[in-house]
mmCIF file of C-alpha atoms in Angstrom:
data_model
loop_
_atom_site.group_PDB
_atom_site.id
_atom_site.type_symbol
_atom_site.label_atom_id
_atom_site.label_comp_id
_atom_site.label_asym_id
_atom_site.label_seq_id
_atom_site.Cartn_x
_atom_site.Cartn_y
_atom_site.Cartn_z
ATOM 1 C CA MET A 1 3.742 -31.259 11.189
ATOM 2 C CA TYR A 2 4.858 -28.109 9.414
ATOM 3 C CA ASP A 3 7.372 -25.521 10.577
ATOM 4 C CA ALA A 4 4.983 -22.731 9.607
ATOM 5 C CA ILE A 5 1.479 -22.344 8.227
ATOM 6 C CA VAL A 6 0.820 -19.190 6.195
ATOM 7 C CA VAL A 7 -2.842 -18.216 5.842
ATOM 8 C CA GLY A 8 -3.260 -15.994 2.774
ATOM 9 C CA ALA A 9 -1.242 -16.310 -0.428
ATOM 10 C CA ARG A 10 -1.208 -12.842 -1.922
ATOM 11 C CA CYS A 11 1.357 -10.044 -1.538
ATOM 12 C CA ALA A 12 2.240 -10.717 2.105
ATOM 13 C CA GLY A 13 1.683 -14.463 2.338
ATOM 14 C CA SER A 14 3.411 -15.855 -0.743
ATOM 15 C CA PRO A 15 6.687 -13.968 -0.171
ATOM 16 C CA THR A 16 6.663 -15.079 3.483
ATOM 17 C CA ALA A 17 6.196 -18.698 2.453
ATOM 18 C CA MET A 18 8.795 -18.353 -0.307
ATOM 19 C CA LEU A 19 11.515 -16.907 1.905
ATOM 20 C CA LEU A 20 10.883 -19.416 4.709
ATOM 21 C CA ALA A 21 10.950 -22.304 2.229
ATOM 22 C CA ARG A 22 14.171 -21.005 0.718
ATOM 23 C CA ARG A 23 15.696 -21.291 4.203
ATOM 24 C CA GLY A 24 14.726 -24.932 4.381
ATOM 25 C CA TYR A 25 11.525 -24.778 6.420
ATOM 26 C CA ARG A 26 8.488 -26.906 5.722
ATOM 27 C CA VAL A 27 5.731 -24.415 4.943
ATOM 28 C CA LEU A 28 2.020 -24.847 4.265
ATOM 29 C CA LEU A 29 0.494 -21.985 2.258
ATOM 30 C CA VAL A 30 -3.297 -21.772 1.981
ATOM 31 C CA ASP A 31 -5.766 -19.366 0.387
ATOM 32 C CA LYS A 32 -9.498 -19.453 -0.331
ATOM 33 C CA ALA A 33 -8.806 -17.913 -3.773
ATOM 34 C CA THR A 34 -7.491 -19.718 -6.800
ATOM 35 C CA PHE A 35 -4.796 -18.170 -8.969
ATOM 36 C CA PRO A 36 -4.415 -16.235 -11.175
ATOM 37 C CA SER A 37 -7.163 -13.975 -9.845
ATOM 38 C CA ASP A 38 -7.596 -10.265 -9.353
ATOM 39 C CA ALA A 39 -7.952 -8.180 -6.186
ATOM 40 C CA ILE A 40 -8.900 -4.600 -5.337
ATOM 41 C CA SER A 41 -5.630 -2.706 -5.623
ATOM 42 C CA THR A 42 -3.840 0.412 -6.781
ATOM 43 C CA HIS A 43 -1.135 -1.970 -8.168
ATOM 44 C CA TYR A 44 1.720 0.487 -7.591
ATOM 45 C CA LEU A 45 5.066 -0.903 -6.409
ATOM 46 C CA HIS A 46 7.286 1.819 -4.977
ATOM 47 C CA TYR A 47 11.053 1.649 -5.143
ATOM 48 C CA PRO A 48 11.456 -0.363 -1.898
ATOM 49 C CA ALA A 49 9.227 -3.061 -3.399
ATOM 50 C CA ILE A 50 11.244 -3.050 -6.624
ATOM 51 C CA ALA A 51 14.453 -3.536 -4.637
ATOM 52 C CA ARG A 52 12.942 -6.533 -2.860
ATOM 53 C CA LEU A 53 11.670 -8.148 -6.051
ATOM 54 C CA ASP A 54 15.193 -7.815 -7.384
ATOM 55 C CA ARG A 55 16.685 -9.421 -4.255
ATOM 56 C CA TRP A 56 14.165 -12.250 -4.530
ATOM 57 C CA ASN A 57 15.106 -12.782 -8.213
ATOM 58 C CA LEU A 58 11.562 -11.996 -9.316
ATOM 59 C CA LEU A 59 11.906 -8.528 -10.847
ATOM 60 C CA ASP A 60 12.661 -9.800 -14.342
ATOM 61 C CA ARG A 61 9.535 -11.968 -14.234
ATOM 62 C CA VAL A 62 7.400 -8.952 -13.364
ATOM 63 C CA LEU A 63 8.952 -6.778 -16.063
ATOM 64 C CA LYS A 64 8.474 -9.494 -18.678
ATOM 65 C CA THR A 65 4.702 -9.304 -18.136
ATOM 66 C CA GLY A 66 4.708 -5.979 -19.954
ATOM 67 C CA ALA A 67 3.955 -3.808 -16.937
ATOM 68 C CA PRO A 68 5.660 -0.553 -17.939
ATOM 69 C CA VAL A 69 8.541 0.979 -16.033
ATOM 70 C CA ILE A 70 7.370 4.156 -14.253
ATOM 71 C CA ASP A 71 10.106 6.696 -13.602
ATOM 72 C CA ARG A 72 8.131 9.820 -12.636
ATOM 73 C CA ILE A 73 5.431 10.965 -10.256
ATOM 74 C CA THR A 74 3.151 13.954 -10.712
ATOM 75 C CA TRP A 75 1.670 15.238 -7.458
ATOM 76 C CA GLY A 76 -1.102 17.825 -7.545
ATOM 77 C CA MET A 77 -3.362 19.670 -5.157
ATOM 78 C CA GLY A 78 -5.523 22.564 -6.213
ATOM 79 C CA ASP A 79 -3.440 24.546 -8.702
ATOM 80 C CA VAL A 80 -0.090 23.269 -7.381
ATOM 81 C CA TYR A 81 1.477 20.562 -9.547
ATOM 82 C CA LEU A 82 4.946 18.994 -9.363
ATOM 83 C CA THR A 83 6.635 16.254 -11.356
ATOM 84 C CA GLY A 84 9.694 14.470 -10.032
ATOM 85 C CA THR A 85 11.397 11.187 -9.247
ATOM 86 C CA ALA A 86 11.614 9.843 -5.712
ATOM 87 C CA PRO A 87 15.032 9.083 -4.186
ATOM 88 C CA GLU A 88 16.467 5.686 -5.050
ATOM 89 C CA TRP A 89 16.146 2.736 -2.715
ATOM 90 C CA ASP A 90 18.963 0.164 -2.755
ATOM 91 C CA GLY A 91 19.969 1.376 -6.197
ATOM 92 C CA LYS A 92 16.474 1.194 -7.684
ATOM 93 C CA ARG A 93 14.814 4.330 -9.015
ATOM 94 C CA PHE A 94 11.773 3.181 -10.916
ATOM 95 C CA ALA A 95 8.397 1.646 -10.166
ATOM 96 C CA VAL A 96 5.993 -0.769 -11.833
ATOM 97 C CA ALA A 97 2.298 -1.393 -11.285
ATOM 98 C CA PRO A 98 1.409 -4.911 -12.413
ATOM 99 C CA ARG A 99 -2.137 -6.211 -12.279
ATOM 100 C CA ARG A 100 -2.719 -8.349 -9.216
ATOM 101 C CA LYS A 101 -3.688 -11.360 -11.306
ATOM 102 C CA VAL A 102 -0.166 -11.093 -12.720
ATOM 103 C CA LEU A 103 1.859 -10.175 -9.624
ATOM 104 C CA ASP A 104 0.152 -12.514 -7.172
ATOM 105 C CA LYS A 105 0.627 -15.514 -9.485
ATOM 106 C CA ILE A 106 4.330 -14.742 -9.842
ATOM 107 C CA LEU A 107 4.726 -14.570 -6.059
ATOM 108 C CA LEU A 108 2.681 -17.744 -5.570
ATOM 109 C CA ASP A 109 4.667 -19.697 -8.179
ATOM 110 C CA ALA A 110 7.911 -18.583 -6.551
ATOM 111 C CA ALA A 111 6.725 -19.871 -3.170
ATOM 112 C CA VAL A 112 5.870 -23.261 -4.686
ATOM 113 C CA GLU A 113 9.180 -23.393 -6.549
ATOM 114 C CA ALA A 114 10.960 -22.773 -3.239
ATOM 115 C CA GLY A 115 9.222 -25.797 -1.728
ATOM 116 C CA ALA A 116 6.115 -24.405 -0.003
ATOM 117 C CA GLU A 117 3.096 -26.730 -0.107
ATOM 118 C CA LEU A 118 0.176 -24.825 -1.651
ATOM 119 C CA HIS A 119 -3.525 -25.460 -1.093
ATOM 120 C CA GLU A 120 -5.559 -22.939 -3.113
ATOM 121 C CA GLY A 121 -9.318 -22.828 -3.077
ATOM 122 C CA PHE A 122 -8.920 -23.801 0.572
ATOM 123 C CA THR A 123 -11.270 -22.443 3.239
ATOM 124 C CA VAL A 124 -9.750 -22.080 6.700
ATOM 125 C CA GLU A 125 -12.602 -22.669 9.131
ATOM 126 C CA GLU A 126 -10.708 -22.482 12.407
ATOM 127 C CA ILE A 127 -7.381 -21.506 13.866
ATOM 128 C CA LEU A 128 -6.599 -24.358 16.239
ATOM 129 C CA ARG A 129 -5.651 -23.373 19.768
ATOM 130 C CA ASP A 130 -4.120 -24.879 22.840
ATOM 131 C CA GLY A 131 -5.196 -22.349 25.445
ATOM 132 C CA ASP A 132 -4.063 -18.970 24.132
ATOM 133 C CA ARG A 133 -1.541 -20.486 21.725
ATOM 134 C CA ALA A 134 -2.129 -21.089 18.011
ATOM 135 C CA VAL A 135 -1.142 -24.633 17.071
ATOM 136 C CA GLY A 136 -2.526 -25.053 13.550
ATOM 137 C CA ILE A 137 -5.573 -24.795 11.284
ATOM 138 C CA ARG A 138 -8.644 -26.767 10.334
ATOM 139 C CA GLY A 139 -10.180 -26.219 6.915
ATOM 140 C CA ARG A 140 -11.615 -27.708 3.738
ATOM 141 C CA GLU A 141 -10.354 -28.296 0.239
ATOM 142 C CA ARG A 142 -12.457 -27.352 -2.765
ATOM 143 C CA ASP A 143 -13.915 -30.859 -2.864
ATOM 144 C CA GLY A 144 -15.017 -30.608 0.768
ATOM 145 C CA THR A 145 -12.233 -32.753 2.222
ATOM 146 C CA GLU A 146 -11.412 -31.664 5.756
ATOM 147 C CA VAL A 147 -7.764 -30.940 6.513
ATOM 148 C CA VAL A 148 -6.142 -30.441 9.908
ATOM 149 C CA ALA A 149 -2.561 -29.159 9.978
ATOM 150 C CA HIS A 150 -0.262 -28.234 12.856
ATOM 151 C CA ALA A 151 2.745 -25.933 13.167
ATOM 152 C CA PRO A 152 4.530 -23.986 15.923
ATOM 153 C CA ILE A 153 3.671 -20.708 14.141
ATOM 154 C CA VAL A 154 0.624 -19.601 12.148
ATOM 155 C CA VAL A 155 1.193 -16.515 9.991
ATOM 156 C CA GLY A 156 -1.879 -14.374 9.362
ATOM 157 C CA ALA A 157 -1.340 -12.885 5.909
ATOM 158 C CA ASP A 158 -5.065 -13.003 5.280
ATOM 159 C CA GLY A 159 -5.776 -9.323 4.728
ATOM 160 C CA ILE A 160 -8.435 -7.021 6.076
ATOM 161 C CA HIS A 161 -10.801 -9.867 6.984
ATOM 162 C CA SER A 162 -8.085 -11.826 8.762
ATOM 163 C CA LEU A 163 -9.332 -14.936 10.540
ATOM 164 C CA VAL A 164 -6.094 -15.083 12.505
ATOM 165 C CA ALA A 165 -6.640 -11.548 13.793
ATOM 166 C CA SER A 166 -10.318 -12.118 14.592
ATOM 167 C CA THR A 167 -9.436 -15.318 16.457
ATOM 168 C CA PHE A 168 -6.970 -13.675 18.815
ATOM 169 C CA GLU A 169 -8.417 -10.125 18.825
ATOM 170 C CA PRO A 170 -5.107 -8.295 19.198
ATOM 171 C CA ALA A 171 -5.138 -4.812 20.683
ATOM 172 C CA GLU A 172 -5.453 -1.974 18.192
ATOM 173 C CA GLN A 173 -2.571 0.417 18.786
ATOM 174 C CA SER A 174 -3.874 2.992 16.319
ATOM 175 C CA GLY A 175 -6.995 3.115 14.231
ATOM 176 C CA THR A 176 -9.425 5.304 12.336
ATOM 177 C CA PRO A 177 -12.944 4.841 11.019
ATOM 178 C CA PRO A 178 -13.260 4.456 7.246
ATOM 179 C CA LEU A 179 -12.712 7.849 5.648
ATOM 180 C CA THR A 180 -12.805 7.301 1.893
ATOM 181 C CA ALA A 181 -14.669 5.344 -0.753
ATOM 182 C CA VAL A 182 -12.878 4.594 -4.018
ATOM 183 C CA TRP A 183 -13.940 3.467 -7.475
ATOM 184 C CA TYR A 184 -11.767 2.585 -10.440
ATOM 185 C CA THR A 185 -11.659 1.030 -13.854
ATOM 186 C CA TYR A 186 -9.117 0.473 -16.613
ATOM 187 C CA TRP A 187 -8.609 2.610 -19.688
ATOM 188 C CA GLN A 188 -6.648 1.382 -22.689
ATOM 189 C CA GLY A 189 -4.841 3.557 -25.225
ATOM 190 C CA THR A 190 -4.363 6.730 -23.180
ATOM 191 C CA ASP A 191 -1.138 8.728 -23.162
ATOM 192 C CA VAL A 192 -0.694 8.483 -19.361
ATOM 193 C CA ASP A 193 2.789 7.055 -18.816
ATOM 194 C CA HIS A 194 3.539 7.718 -15.133
ATOM 195 C CA LEU A 195 1.913 7.908 -11.715
ATOM 196 C CA ILE A 196 -0.387 10.919 -11.327
ATOM 197 C CA PHE A 197 -2.008 11.830 -8.038
ATOM 198 C CA THR A 198 -4.118 14.964 -7.636
ATOM 199 C CA ARG A 199 -6.730 16.317 -5.252
ATOM 200 C CA LEU A 200 -9.357 18.966 -4.783
ATOM 201 C CA ASP A 201 -11.245 19.283 -1.511
ATOM 202 C CA GLY A 202 -13.097 15.998 -1.008
ATOM 203 C CA ARG A 203 -12.159 14.546 -4.401
ATOM 204 C CA GLU A 204 -9.064 12.657 -5.506
ATOM 205 C CA LEU A 205 -7.781 11.202 -8.753
ATOM 206 C CA PHE A 206 -5.103 8.492 -8.977
ATOM 207 C CA LEU A 207 -3.786 7.261 -12.339
ATOM 208 C CA VAL A 208 -1.193 4.527 -12.795
ATOM 209 C CA PRO A 209 -0.134 2.623 -15.936
ATOM 210 C CA THR A 210 -0.376 -1.169 -15.725
ATOM 211 C CA ASN A 211 -0.363 -4.207 -18.020
ATOM 212 C CA ASP A 212 -1.901 -4.415 -21.499
ATOM 213 C CA ASP A 213 -1.458 -0.719 -22.344
ATOM 214 C CA CYS A 214 -3.980 0.070 -19.608
ATOM 215 C CA VAL A 215 -4.150 2.733 -16.928
ATOM 216 C CA ASN A 216 -5.870 2.210 -13.611
ATOM 217 C CA VAL A 217 -7.900 5.404 -13.130
ATOM 218 C CA MET A 218 -9.201 5.623 -9.556
ATOM 219 C CA VAL A 219 -11.387 8.313 -8.024
ATOM 220 C CA GLY A 220 -11.806 8.922 -4.311
ATOM 221 C CA TRP A 221 -14.757 10.414 -2.436
ATOM 222 C CA ARG A 222 -15.390 10.730 1.272
ATOM 223 C CA HIS A 223 -16.693 7.578 2.893
ATOM 224 C CA HIS A 224 -20.108 8.905 3.887
ATOM 225 C CA GLU A 225 -20.801 9.616 0.184
ATOM 226 C CA PHE A 226 -20.426 5.986 -0.897
ATOM 227 C CA HIS A 227 -24.143 5.347 -1.343
ATOM 228 C CA GLU A 228 -24.607 8.639 -3.194
ATOM 229 C CA PHE A 229 -21.836 7.649 -5.605
ATOM 230 C CA ARG A 230 -23.390 4.230 -6.053
ATOM 231 C CA LYS A 231 -26.691 5.717 -7.275
ATOM 232 C CA ASP A 232 -24.989 6.596 -10.573
ATOM 233 C CA ILE A 233 -21.531 5.054 -10.717
ATOM 234 C CA PRO A 234 -20.639 6.012 -14.323
ATOM 235 C CA GLY A 235 -22.090 9.515 -13.966
ATOM 236 C CA ASN A 236 -20.329 10.258 -10.677
ATOM 237 C CA TYR A 237 -17.079 8.740 -11.902
ATOM 238 C CA HIS A 238 -17.063 10.933 -14.999
ATOM 239 C CA ALA A 239 -18.182 13.995 -13.041
ATOM 240 C CA THR A 240 -15.132 13.483 -10.815
ATOM 241 C CA LEU A 241 -12.874 13.179 -13.853
ATOM 242 C CA ASP A 242 -14.313 16.443 -15.156
ATOM 243 C CA LEU A 243 -13.022 18.261 -12.074
ATOM 244 C CA PHE A 244 -9.562 17.712 -13.600
ATOM 245 C CA PRO A 245 -10.182 18.679 -17.255
ATOM 246 C CA GLU A 246 -6.695 18.155 -18.663
ATOM 247 C CA LEU A 247 -6.366 14.721 -17.108
ATOM 248 C CA ALA A 248 -9.919 13.816 -18.125
ATOM 249 C CA ALA A 249 -9.079 14.632 -21.726
ATOM 250 C CA ARG A 250 -5.980 12.424 -21.585
ATOM 251 C CA VAL A 251 -7.942 9.532 -20.113
ATOM 252 C CA ARG A 252 -10.730 9.816 -22.679
ATOM 253 C CA ARG A 253 -8.291 9.591 -25.542
ATOM 254 C CA GLY A 254 -8.439 5.906 -24.700
ATOM 255 C CA ARG A 255 -11.395 3.653 -24.020
ATOM 256 C CA GLN A 256 -12.750 2.025 -20.897
ATOM 257 C CA VAL A 257 -12.133 -1.719 -21.112
ATOM 258 C CA GLU A 258 -13.445 -3.123 -17.808
ATOM 259 C CA PRO A 259 -16.345 -2.564 -15.407
ATOM 260 C CA PHE A 260 -16.125 -0.278 -12.394
ATOM 261 C CA TYR A 261 -14.733 -1.681 -9.157
ATOM 262 C CA GLY A 262 -15.281 -0.025 -5.812
ATOM 263 C CA THR A 263 -14.737 -0.381 -2.097
ATOM 264 C CA LYS A 264 -15.704 1.399 1.088
ATOM 265 C CA GLN A 265 -13.641 -0.945 3.275
ATOM 266 C CA THR A 266 -11.113 1.715 4.123
ATOM 267 C CA ARG A 267 -10.871 1.575 7.900
ATOM 268 C CA GLN A 268 -7.242 1.878 9.001
ATOM 269 C CA TRP A 269 -5.478 0.083 11.835
ATOM 270 C CA MET A 270 -2.152 -0.821 13.345
ATOM 271 C CA ARG A 271 -2.660 -3.898 15.535
ATOM 272 C CA HIS A 272 -0.406 -5.652 18.012
ATOM 273 C CA PRO A 273 1.011 -8.157 15.523
ATOM 274 C CA TYR A 274 1.885 -11.312 17.428
ATOM 275 C CA GLY A 275 1.141 -13.672 20.278
ATOM 276 C CA PRO A 276 1.907 -17.276 21.278
ATOM 277 C CA GLY A 277 2.101 -19.282 18.067
ATOM 278 C CA TRP A 278 0.773 -16.574 15.725
ATOM 279 C CA VAL A 279 1.870 -13.415 13.927
ATOM 280 C CA LEU A 280 0.289 -10.938 11.496
ATOM 281 C CA VAL A 281 1.853 -9.461 8.361
ATOM 282 C CA GLY A 282 0.557 -7.115 5.668
ATOM 283 C CA ASP A 283 -2.952 -5.695 5.905
ATOM 284 C CA ALA A 284 -3.942 -8.148 8.639
ATOM 285 C CA GLY A 285 -1.806 -6.210 11.091
ATOM 286 C CA TYR A 286 -1.264 -2.829 9.461
ATOM 287 C CA HIS A 287 -3.866 -1.486 7.041
ATOM 288 C CA LYS A 288 -3.898 1.913 5.362
ATOM 289 C CA ASP A 289 -6.459 3.680 3.239
ATOM 290 C CA PRO A 290 -6.028 2.788 -0.464
ATOM 291 C CA ILE A 291 -5.312 6.437 -1.272
ATOM 292 C CA ALA A 292 -1.870 5.752 0.188
ATOM 293 C CA GLY A 293 -1.002 3.363 -2.639
ATOM 294 C CA ILE A 294 1.767 1.797 -0.531
ATOM 295 C CA GLY A 295 0.162 -1.378 0.809
ATOM 296 C CA ILE A 296 2.111 -3.846 -1.345
ATOM 297 C CA SER A 297 5.415 -2.050 -0.814
ATOM 298 C CA ASP A 298 4.928 -1.961 2.947
ATOM 299 C CA ALA A 299 3.945 -5.640 2.945
ATOM 300 C CA PHE A 300 7.170 -6.588 1.148
ATOM 301 C CA ARG A 301 9.194 -4.610 3.666
ATOM 302 C CA GLN A 302 7.444 -6.325 6.568
ATOM 303 C CA VAL A 303 7.929 -9.784 5.075
ATOM 304 C CA GLU A 304 11.710 -9.655 5.038
ATOM 305 C CA VAL A 305 11.965 -8.555 8.649
ATOM 306 C CA LEU A 306 9.334 -11.064 9.765
ATOM 307 C CA VAL A 307 11.089 -13.974 8.030
ATOM 308 C CA ASP A 308 14.356 -13.074 9.775
ATOM 309 C CA ALA A 309 12.495 -13.095 13.099
ATOM 310 C CA LEU A 310 10.758 -16.409 12.355
ATOM 311 C CA ASP A 311 14.055 -17.939 11.295
ATOM 312 C CA ASP A 312 15.632 -16.851 14.578
ATOM 313 C CA GLY A 313 12.747 -18.338 16.558
ATOM 314 C CA LEU A 314 12.324 -21.583 14.610
ATOM 315 C CA SER A 315 16.048 -22.264 14.578
ATOM 316 C CA GLY A 316 16.356 -21.721 18.324
ATOM 317 C CA ARG A 317 18.815 -18.855 17.997
ATOM 318 C CA ARG A 318 16.352 -16.693 19.935
ATOM 319 C CA ASP A 319 13.199 -17.198 21.889
ATOM 320 C CA MET A 320 10.314 -16.844 19.409
ATOM 321 C CA ALA A 321 8.503 -14.241 21.521
ATOM 322 C CA GLU A 322 11.668 -12.154 21.721
ATOM 323 C CA ALA A 323 12.233 -12.460 17.974
ATOM 324 C CA LEU A 324 8.662 -11.407 17.175
ATOM 325 C CA ALA A 325 8.909 -8.501 19.614
ATOM 326 C CA GLY A 326 11.834 -7.297 17.508
ATOM 327 C CA TYR A 327 9.677 -7.509 14.373
ATOM 328 C CA HIS A 328 6.952 -5.556 16.179
ATOM 329 C CA ALA A 329 9.383 -2.832 17.265
ATOM 330 C CA TRP A 330 10.796 -2.531 13.731
ATOM 331 C CA ARG A 331 7.313 -2.316 12.187
ATOM 332 C CA ASP A 332 6.152 0.427 14.522
ATOM 333 C CA GLY A 333 9.402 2.344 14.191
ATOM 334 C CA SER A 334 9.270 2.152 10.412
ATOM 335 C CA PHE A 335 5.596 2.880 9.799
ATOM 336 C CA SER A 336 3.994 4.730 12.719
ATOM 337 C CA GLU A 337 4.623 8.180 11.270
ATOM 338 C CA VAL A 338 3.466 7.071 7.828
ATOM 339 C CA PHE A 339 0.316 5.617 9.367
ATOM 340 C CA GLN A 340 -0.450 8.849 11.200
ATOM 341 C CA TYR A 341 0.078 10.881 8.045
ATOM 342 C CA TYR A 342 -2.315 8.750 6.012
ATOM 343 C CA HIS A 343 -4.788 8.848 8.866
ATOM 344 C CA ARG A 344 -5.012 12.577 8.228
ATOM 345 C CA ALA A 345 -4.590 12.473 4.452
ATOM 346 C CA ALA A 346 -7.561 10.137 4.082
ATOM 347 C CA THR A 347 -9.921 12.931 5.108
ATOM 348 C CA LEU A 348 -9.398 14.246 1.546
ATOM 349 C CA ASP A 349 -8.946 17.736 2.974
ATOM 350 C CA MET A 350 -6.643 20.203 1.290
ATOM 351 C CA LEU A 351 -3.287 21.014 2.836
ATOM 352 C CA PRO A 352 -3.007 24.440 4.504
ATOM 353 C CA PRO A 353 -1.882 27.263 2.168
ATOM 354 C CA GLU A 354 1.419 27.609 4.016
ATOM 355 C CA MET A 355 2.314 23.997 3.288
ATOM 356 C CA LEU A 356 1.215 24.299 -0.329
ATOM 357 C CA GLN A 357 3.472 27.350 -0.610
ATOM 358 C CA VAL A 358 6.444 25.202 0.399
ATOM 359 C CA ILE A 359 5.429 22.423 -1.987
ATOM 360 C CA ASP A 360 4.944 24.879 -4.859
ATOM 361 C CA SER A 361 8.403 26.310 -4.136
ATOM 362 C CA LEU A 362 9.919 22.896 -4.837
ATOM 363 C CA ARG A 363 9.746 23.808 -8.521
ATOM 364 C CA TYR A 364 13.013 25.638 -7.865
ATOM 365 C CA ASP A 365 14.787 22.860 -5.938
ATOM 366 C CA GLU A 366 15.155 19.544 -7.763
ATOM 367 C CA THR A 367 16.812 17.701 -4.883
ATOM 368 C CA GLU A 368 14.129 18.621 -2.363
ATOM 369 C CA ARG A 369 11.411 18.058 -4.974
ATOM 370 C CA ASP A 370 12.586 14.486 -5.411
ATOM 371 C CA ARG A 371 12.800 14.003 -1.644
ATOM 372 C CA PHE A 372 9.188 15.177 -1.441
ATOM 373 C CA MET A 373 8.210 12.481 -3.935
ATOM 374 C CA GLY A 374 9.613 9.986 -1.446
ATOM 375 C CA ILE A 375 6.754 10.982 0.857
ATOM 376 C CA VAL A 376 4.401 9.401 -1.678
ATOM 377 C CA GLY A 377 6.358 6.171 -1.219
ATOM 378 C CA GLY A 378 6.260 6.383 2.546
ATOM 379 C CA TYR A 379 10.005 6.644 3.107
ATOM 380 C CA THR A 380 10.856 10.353 3.245
ATOM 381 C CA PRO A 381 9.984 11.358 6.854
ATOM 382 C CA PHE A 382 7.192 13.962 6.853
ATOM 383 C CA LYS A 383 8.235 15.802 9.978
ATOM 384 C CA GLU A 384 11.828 15.972 8.861
ATOM 385 C CA PHE A 385 10.855 17.280 5.435
ATOM 386 C CA PHE A 386 8.512 19.930 6.856
ATOM 387 C CA SER A 387 10.879 20.967 9.638
ATOM 388 C CA PRO A 388 11.277 24.749 10.059
ATOM 389 C CA GLU A 389 14.854 24.631 8.808
ATOM 390 C CA ASN A 390 14.020 22.692 5.664
ATOM 391 C CA CYS A 391 10.965 24.817 4.869
ATOM 392 C CA GLN A 392 13.041 27.972 5.220
ATOM 393 C CA ARG A 393 15.695 26.624 2.842
ATOM 394 C CA ILE A 394 13.088 25.708 0.233
ATOM 395 C CA LEU A 395 11.307 29.067 0.464
ATOM 396 C CA ALA A 396 14.597 30.972 0.323
ATOM 397 C CA ARG A 397 15.602 29.267 -2.929
ATOM 398 C CA ALA A 398 12.210 30.050 -4.456
ATOM 399 C CA ALA A 399 12.476 33.678 -3.347
ATOM 400 C CA GLU A 400 15.902 33.965 -4.970
ATOM 401 C CA ALA A 401 14.379 32.651 -8.197
ATOM 402 C CA GLY A 402 11.482 35.090 -7.959
ATOM 403 C CA GLY A 403 8.927 32.285 -7.689
ATOM 404 C CA LEU A 404 7.653 32.547 -4.125
ATOM 405 C CA ARG A 405 3.895 32.673 -3.715
ATOM 406 C CA GLU A 406 2.623 34.863 -0.898
ATOM 407 C CA THR A 407 0.158 33.359 1.573
ATOM 408 C CA GLY A 408 0.087 36.046 4.242
ATOM 409 C CA GLY A 409 -0.278 33.287 6.805
ATOM 410 C CA ARG A 410 1.760 31.305 9.252
ATOM 411 C CA THR A 411 4.936 29.348 8.635
ATOM 412 C CA ALA A 412 4.625 25.939 7.020
ATOM 413 C CA ASP A 413 5.855 24.122 10.095
ATOM 414 C CA SER A 414 3.132 25.666 12.294
ATOM 415 C CA ALA A 415 0.538 24.770 9.674
ATOM 416 C CA TRP A 416 1.911 21.214 9.685
ATOM 417 C CA GLY A 417 1.221 21.059 13.404
ATOM 418 C CA ASP A 418 -2.453 21.893 12.821
ATOM 419 C CA TRP A 419 -2.728 19.484 9.894
ATOM 420 C CA SER A 420 -0.981 16.539 11.538
ATOM 421 C CA PRO A 421 -3.004 13.719 13.119
ATOM 422 C CA GLY A 422 -4.560 14.133 16.523
ATOM 423 C CA ARG A 423 -5.231 17.848 16.149
#
């Protein structure tokens, strides 16, 4: 009998198992993959994730892999480009973007070191139930040996194809159909040394430095174009690069060193995350389009709060259902606005001119420019940033500097209302 079974051992599951084991709980951690192994990912760890790696005493391990420190973000749309540094989080003001075969192995090893029992290459065939309550798992080892394990809580950290979620079919609080399709590969020897995100209508480019002097260069198209892109993957990839000539030239100073990877599995959801004997964390409960680039960071944030809740429930300090309801309330309060923003952003539409005018005016306001970069990390509130008062302050400073672009349109806050989700 275990105290907890964690299904899925990547960026949500291994930290959950690690932190529970560090608190003295007997934890079973299972995954169908073996490690080290790669996964579809943007790789980028925003400042909140860096702060958590530091608290978990794992940041030095990640940095020693050679993943470069990233201290700037360039954000572009149309002919508006800004470079800045997001606000610090718990004293940390840099990012890294390690390959998943590197990061996931570090997290997994830390869970095992803490005392979690790992079964990799393990196929979970069934979530065991007693009525509507999860009571354990049944699965098979790589050699075919059947294993049955029981615990008072089963944690679904098993990603977008979560067996835990499909077993209990939790209500979807928010959701969107898939809106994008993305393809990427790795380029070695470029001069790209920081995160670059840029967009034209219906096309997006995302560049982030990672291990081995490589840059992950990802292009985004609209979802319904996936099969068109697939007809000529290299040609369409390079044609997308050519829409951004300066960046294309920088990328092609290096050489492509891996095949193309792609996905159209970009449906977004925020599900009710718990029930009797089970709980969801990471993409299993809250999944965003990959253009957001914040999945790992959000998973780390969820993990800490979830482990506190599980500790309260397993220790008897609180009723487990009450503790998990607190986790649910925190998750929705922390991420609902971010989710709604990326719901809209994943259309790959351009922002209204009035909003781009405000963003362009940030060239004259370093403090607000850096706060804007926090939007990329999902922790500067969108509505607060684009409030009428803040927009007016930003535009006034640009006007004083003689750098205000004229749009002849509405105010930025009214344009935000039209652009925001649900309109």
